[in-house]
């Protein structure tokens, strides 16, 4: 929503021109969207609104907010920014998983869904849980195999793609998949890893884009929130998703909305720095004798490199490395002191973890795989910390790594 330039508001307070979003690039939108109209003496930032209810009116068609579960100016500001970045209309939820559930609610009993063979654990678990209760048919597919994805999606009610995938870093050719998906198949893309700065799935024909705003959008590991984005013209689906949010009550908190919007202001600079760090570390890790395979689409020999070069504006700041075994992986994450041993990703701090420490992680993920979310620290401090921790590990090959 762009407010047209005007001379004054209804009270006669002078107001100033606001930018036309359609003409702006992502870096500028991240800074400019979700602000109040430019009125003299108005705050530059949308203030957090703590409200369980609002003053109402009997006037028909006034469109008043009504109640704190139905809407909030703090959500709206954050949604304006996320929608502008993805090129659509956004709805925010209490978490990425709440957003995922709102999407799965669109599936009638007995539907069929295609899921990535590797994807965020919570999504796979949520689908499995619904499958038994609602008679869903679930098929999994390697998202990097475009022909297989399109074939699996034929006749399916929903195609769910995550790219790059967590934690195996497969890259999907979204434009090719979008061109191949036809008919009534709802095409959903989890864009958490790439962020809207590296790819905008709606432009590839996705019907719904999902974000765990907990990750890059927030960027500071201090808020849990989710978002969905639909094309601007798709009022029907927007309303269906909004109704689910109202009735399920999985609404974002005011403080979370404020923090995520605050995080979005610096998304572009954070991503550029973290991505540059990741590129350097991926190259060095690939040369290290204790490290087996490095999964990072920015590496020339990575299976996702060609597609990522074509369809993404950058390779992101996540990578996975394989160490010889569980013991080596645990030794690495325990020995580091700058890197934080923690789950989650997309924050300013560099974080890593052995993914198989989670009981639900797929057995296709190697025991010694460590997912690394590279932050914005000085790259040489990150490398020194890693190198020190790697020094005590056995070489990958002689330790029995495959
Ligand atoms: C974290 C994550 C989710 C779930 O989001 P929450 O905010 O933790 O509920 C979904 N998809 C991906 C790719 C994630 O990394």
XYZ file of C-alpha atoms and ligand atoms in Angstrom:
417
model
C 0.000 0.000 0.000
C 1.479 3.274 -1.041
C 0.134 6.496 0.265
C -0.067 9.028 -2.535
C 1.752 12.288 -1.968
C -0.582 14.730 -0.283
C -0.356 18.205 1.147
C -2.043 17.618 4.491
C -4.128 15.086 6.378
C -7.684 15.637 7.649
C -6.467 17.565 10.673
C -4.416 19.903 8.569
C -1.062 18.453 9.685
C 1.371 18.782 6.797
C 2.263 15.416 5.254
C 5.099 14.607 2.919
C 5.409 12.379 -0.137
C 5.892 8.652 0.492
C 7.842 6.470 -1.953
C 6.062 4.439 -4.650
C 7.000 0.850 -3.785
C 6.540 -0.480 -7.321
C 9.632 1.425 -8.438
C 11.918 0.349 -5.596
C 14.508 -2.393 -5.287
C 14.512 -4.955 -2.486
C 17.233 -3.233 -0.413
C 15.195 -0.033 -0.424
C 11.894 -1.790 0.268
C 13.438 -3.485 3.288
C 14.102 -0.043 4.699
C 11.060 1.894 3.439
C 8.080 -0.467 3.687
C 5.905 -0.788 6.778
C 6.285 2.786 7.967
C 3.489 5.146 8.976
C 2.450 7.891 6.521
C 4.956 10.721 6.563
C 3.180 13.298 8.646
C 5.080 15.995 10.499
C 5.827 14.914 14.069
C 4.678 11.331 13.426
C 7.183 8.672 14.498
C 9.320 7.307 11.680
C 8.758 3.732 12.904
C 5.373 2.108 13.351
C 5.025 2.066 17.134
C 4.235 -1.299 18.727
C 0.499 -1.486 19.453
C -0.331 -3.518 22.541
C -4.060 -4.041 22.230
C -6.498 -6.818 23.097
C -9.384 -4.795 21.722
C -10.130 -1.557 19.897
C -12.798 1.091 20.142
C -15.596 0.055 17.773
C -18.330 1.681 15.744
C -21.892 0.858 14.648
C -21.257 2.429 11.262
C -21.803 -0.227 8.590
C -18.800 -1.024 6.437
C -16.374 0.865 8.654
C -14.011 -2.120 8.585
C -12.929 -1.555 12.144
C -10.347 -3.965 13.541
C -12.682 -5.236 16.249
C -10.536 -7.448 18.431
C -6.890 -8.181 19.107
C -7.018 -11.610 17.449
C -8.375 -10.129 14.197
C -5.755 -7.532 13.421
C -3.068 -5.236 14.774
C -1.244 -2.252 13.240
C 2.093 -3.823 14.252
C 1.305 -6.983 12.261
C 0.172 -4.862 9.308
C 3.432 -2.931 9.189
C 5.530 -6.111 9.190
C 3.220 -7.692 6.616
C 3.567 -4.681 4.362
C 7.352 -5.092 4.403
C 7.356 -8.876 3.854
C 4.711 -8.563 1.134
C 6.700 -5.827 -0.624
C 9.882 -7.941 -0.554
C 8.160 -11.065 -1.933
C 6.012 -9.129 -4.413
C 2.696 -10.183 -2.862
C 0.417 -9.839 0.138
C 1.604 -11.218 3.474
C -0.020 -12.614 6.604
C 2.009 -13.193 9.748
C 1.547 -16.006 12.269
C 2.843 -16.959 15.681
C 5.593 -19.142 14.139
C 6.733 -20.667 10.880
C 4.981 -23.875 11.906
C 1.719 -22.008 12.579
C 2.006 -20.618 9.042
C 2.696 -24.137 7.730
C -0.411 -25.446 9.511
C -2.533 -22.676 7.988
C -1.369 -23.890 4.557
C -2.020 -27.563 5.348
C -5.527 -26.599 6.526
C -6.301 -25.765 2.902
C -6.098 -29.490 2.057
C -9.420 -31.333 2.198
C -9.620 -34.827 3.716
C -8.146 -37.434 1.374
C -5.834 -35.024 -0.489
C -2.455 -35.815 -1.951
C 0.682 -33.815 -1.183
C 4.195 -33.944 -2.610
C 6.961 -33.116 -0.126
C 10.734 -32.768 -0.519
C 12.605 -35.937 0.496
C 14.710 -33.640 2.686
C 12.958 -30.721 4.290
C 12.454 -28.953 7.597
C 11.737 -31.635 10.190
C 8.724 -29.915 11.685
C 6.979 -29.686 8.318
C 7.623 -33.356 7.556
C 6.332 -34.304 11.028
C 3.238 -32.088 10.706
C 2.371 -33.644 7.347
C 2.930 -37.176 8.675
C 0.704 -36.460 11.652
C -2.092 -35.083 9.472
C -1.688 -37.884 6.956
C -2.995 -40.497 9.351
C -5.812 -38.345 10.722
C -7.049 -36.891 7.442
C -6.183 -39.650 5.022
C -3.548 -37.670 3.133
C -1.431 -39.377 0.513
C 2.169 -38.227 0.856
C 4.862 -38.624 -1.780
C 8.417 -37.426 -1.402
C 10.693 -36.260 -4.155
C 14.212 -34.899 -4.604
C 13.590 -31.180 -5.253
C 16.739 -30.976 -7.384
C 15.227 -33.463 -9.864
C 12.951 -31.098 -11.798
C 11.393 -33.774 -14.010
C 10.603 -35.959 -10.987
C 9.059 -33.010 -9.135
C 6.810 -32.125 -12.066
C 5.813 -35.756 -12.587
C 5.014 -36.228 -8.892
C 2.987 -33.014 -8.811
C 0.755 -34.152 -11.672
C -2.689 -34.694 -10.174
C -1.500 -33.869 -6.643
C -3.452 -31.334 -4.600
C -0.336 -29.677 -3.208
C 3.321 -29.459 -4.147
C 5.501 -28.309 -1.250
C 9.021 -27.250 -2.196
C 11.751 -26.068 0.136
C 14.894 -24.702 -1.521
C 17.685 -24.810 -0.611
C 16.669 -27.740 1.573
C 17.378 -28.131 5.252
C 20.018 -29.431 6.020
C 21.164 -31.103 2.800
C 21.228 -27.948 0.647
C 19.598 -29.332 -2.510
C 18.534 -26.535 -4.869
C 15.265 -26.545 -6.838
C 14.843 -24.932 -10.237
C 11.773 -22.934 -9.215
C 11.047 -21.285 -12.595
C 11.178 -24.682 -14.367
C 9.012 -26.337 -11.710
C 6.548 -23.442 -11.799
C 6.287 -23.721 -15.563
C 5.656 -27.458 -15.309
C 3.061 -27.445 -12.525
C -0.410 -27.216 -13.930
C -4.070 -27.426 -13.078
C -5.293 -27.428 -9.541
C -1.997 -28.241 -7.833
C -1.310 -25.699 -5.120
C 2.379 -24.786 -5.385
C 3.874 -23.846 -2.015
C 7.483 -22.730 -1.488
C 9.282 -22.484 1.850
C 11.642 -19.566 1.163
C 13.176 -19.413 4.643
C 16.714 -20.374 3.577
C 16.963 -18.122 0.527
C 15.076 -15.030 1.801
C 13.199 -12.824 -0.691
C 16.502 -11.159 -1.565
C 17.831 -14.289 -3.277
C 14.627 -15.597 -4.862
C 10.979 -14.569 -5.082
C 8.962 -17.742 -5.655
C 5.731 -15.915 -6.588
C 7.471 -14.793 -9.778
C 8.033 -18.495 -10.585
C 4.337 -19.240 -10.248
C 4.199 -20.258 -6.582
C 0.749 -19.774 -5.052
C 1.959 -19.446 -1.468
C 5.383 -18.547 -0.036
C 6.231 -19.497 3.531
C 8.795 -17.957 5.869
C 9.999 -18.850 9.268
C 10.493 -15.170 10.099
C 12.294 -16.479 13.168
C 15.347 -16.927 10.950
C 16.744 -14.345 8.490
C 13.880 -11.838 8.569
C 14.234 -11.378 12.319
C 17.960 -11.996 12.058
C 18.804 -11.639 15.741
C 17.561 -14.898 17.293
C 15.159 -13.016 19.553
C 11.707 -13.634 18.047
C 9.637 -16.565 16.792
C 7.243 -15.681 13.959
C 5.988 -17.027 10.642
C 4.650 -15.511 7.438
C 2.760 -16.518 4.310
C 2.688 -14.498 1.106
C 0.182 -14.875 -1.737
C -0.043 -13.016 -5.053
C -1.706 -9.611 -4.674
C -4.659 -10.562 -6.858
C -5.445 -13.743 -4.920
C -7.980 -12.279 -2.495
C -9.761 -15.618 -2.075
C -6.733 -17.443 -0.733
C -5.660 -14.459 1.340
C -9.076 -14.470 3.022
C -9.037 -18.238 3.582
C -5.642 -17.996 5.281
C -6.686 -14.977 7.302
C -9.804 -16.808 8.498
C -7.669 -19.757 9.609
C -5.466 -17.382 11.572
C -8.484 -15.790 13.247
C -10.119 -19.085 14.138
C -7.012 -21.025 15.136
C -5.664 -18.023 16.972
C -2.037 -18.543 15.909
C -1.424 -14.795 15.796
C 1.958 -13.082 16.059
C 2.780 -11.097 19.182
C 3.067 -7.323 18.996
C 6.631 -7.375 20.251
C 7.598 -10.098 17.762
C 6.098 -8.087 14.916
C 8.086 -5.067 15.985
C 11.326 -7.041 16.310
C 10.947 -8.782 12.960
C 10.280 -5.500 11.157
C 13.282 -4.011 12.906
C 15.304 -7.003 11.703
C 14.094 -6.601 8.117
C 15.583 -3.086 8.008
C 19.088 -4.605 7.944
C 18.305 -7.837 6.069
C 20.203 -6.824 2.944
C 23.446 -5.827 4.658
C 23.322 -8.832 6.986
C 22.802 -11.220 4.112
C 25.544 -9.727 1.934
C 28.071 -9.992 4.765
C 27.017 -13.461 5.950
C 26.989 -14.770 2.381
C 30.486 -13.430 1.707
C 31.715 -15.095 4.913
C 30.032 -18.376 3.929
C 31.725 -18.374 0.518
C 35.187 -18.012 2.077
C 34.550 -20.642 4.742
C 33.065 -23.140 2.270
C 36.213 -22.948 0.102
C 38.533 -23.410 3.058
C 36.496 -26.199 4.647
C 36.456 -28.069 1.324
C 40.287 -28.101 1.448
C 40.531 -29.291 5.048
C 41.619 -32.917 5.541
C 39.174 -33.516 8.425
C 36.215 -32.432 6.310
C 34.502 -34.685 3.795
C 31.830 -33.245 1.604
C 30.937 -29.546 1.889
C 27.415 -28.795 0.733
C 27.206 -25.188 -0.430
C 25.654 -24.190 -3.748
C 28.310 -21.508 -4.148
C 31.052 -24.117 -4.623
C 31.681 -24.794 -8.312
C 31.549 -28.589 -7.836
C 28.352 -28.567 -5.737
C 25.465 -30.432 -7.403
C 23.236 -27.362 -6.895
C 25.737 -24.834 -8.257
C 24.478 -24.564 -11.823
C 20.817 -24.222 -10.945
C 21.503 -21.848 -8.057
C 23.641 -19.648 -10.339
C 20.701 -19.431 -12.720
C 17.727 -19.035 -10.383
C 19.084 -17.391 -7.227
C 20.625 -13.945 -6.786
C 23.222 -15.394 -4.399
C 24.143 -18.633 -2.647
C 23.099 -17.709 0.874
C 24.856 -18.157 4.169
C 23.990 -21.752 5.076
C 26.176 -24.719 4.417
C 26.605 -28.248 5.691
C 29.828 -30.179 6.185
C 30.374 -33.866 6.718
C 32.849 -35.076 9.294
C 33.932 -38.675 9.697
C 31.423 -39.673 12.350
C 29.281 -38.596 15.294
C 32.270 -38.294 17.644
C 34.145 -35.962 15.272
C 31.068 -33.799 14.769
C 30.438 -33.556 18.495
C 34.097 -32.758 19.134
C 33.973 -29.895 16.621
C 30.835 -28.214 17.923
C 32.058 -28.579 21.516
C 35.533 -27.157 20.880
C 34.513 -23.930 19.158
C 34.125 -20.759 21.187
C 33.124 -18.078 18.675
C 30.661 -20.331 16.875
C 27.583 -21.072 18.958
C 26.377 -24.639 19.335
C 22.663 -24.034 18.832
C 19.824 -24.957 16.559
C 18.164 -22.328 14.378
C 19.775 -20.194 11.703
C 19.784 -16.862 9.943
C 20.924 -14.779 12.909
C 23.900 -12.417 13.188
C 25.760 -15.037 15.256
C 27.426 -17.971 13.528
C 25.684 -21.125 14.731
C 26.118 -24.810 14.057
C 24.851 -28.158 15.173
C 25.020 -31.848 14.373
C 21.623 -32.425 12.831
C 21.331 -36.083 13.751
C 21.292 -35.127 17.428
C 17.549 -34.687 16.777
C 15.765 -38.016 17.024
C 13.404 -37.117 14.178
C 16.126 -36.161 11.667
C 16.062 -38.302 8.548
C 18.455 -41.237 8.398
C 19.518 -39.999 4.935
C 21.309 -37.156 6.731
C 24.834 -38.426 7.575
C 25.680 -38.903 11.286
C 28.646 -36.555 10.992
C 26.756 -33.760 9.181
C 26.997 -30.335 10.744
C 24.714 -27.567 9.511
C 26.367 -24.176 9.713
C 24.561 -20.852 9.690
C 27.261 -18.294 8.985
C 26.869 -14.949 10.726
C 28.276 -11.486 10.222
C 31.406 -11.674 12.392
C 34.897 -11.146 10.932
C 35.535 -14.124 8.681
C 39.076 -14.661 10.006
C 37.763 -15.016 13.574
C 35.236 -17.569 12.344
C 37.889 -19.477 10.443
C 40.461 -19.425 13.281
C 37.829 -20.822 15.643
C 36.902 -23.600 13.218
C 40.458 -24.416 12.296
C 41.445 -24.705 15.933
C 38.533 -27.061 16.602
C 39.237 -29.103 13.451
C 42.912 -29.556 14.298
C 42.259 -32.318 16.835
C 40.061 -34.331 14.456
C 41.209 -37.334 12.423
C 41.467 -36.945 8.656
C 38.124 -37.681 7.021
C 39.222 -40.609 4.850
C 41.299 -42.635 7.343
C 38.628 -42.217 10.013
C 36.327 -44.403 7.987
C 34.220 -41.658 6.434
C 32.425 -42.650 3.292
C 12.634 -23.002 11.273
C 12.001 -23.395 10.009
C 10.613 -23.614 9.923
C 9.700 -23.509 11.134
O 9.617 -22.201 11.612
P 9.409 -21.825 13.174
O 9.435 -20.338 13.140
O 10.527 -22.447 13.939
O 8.082 -22.375 13.580
C 10.082 -23.948 8.683
N 10.881 -24.097 7.590
C 12.208 -23.911 7.643
C 13.020 -24.094 6.405
C 12.814 -23.566 8.844
O 14.149 -23.417 8.886
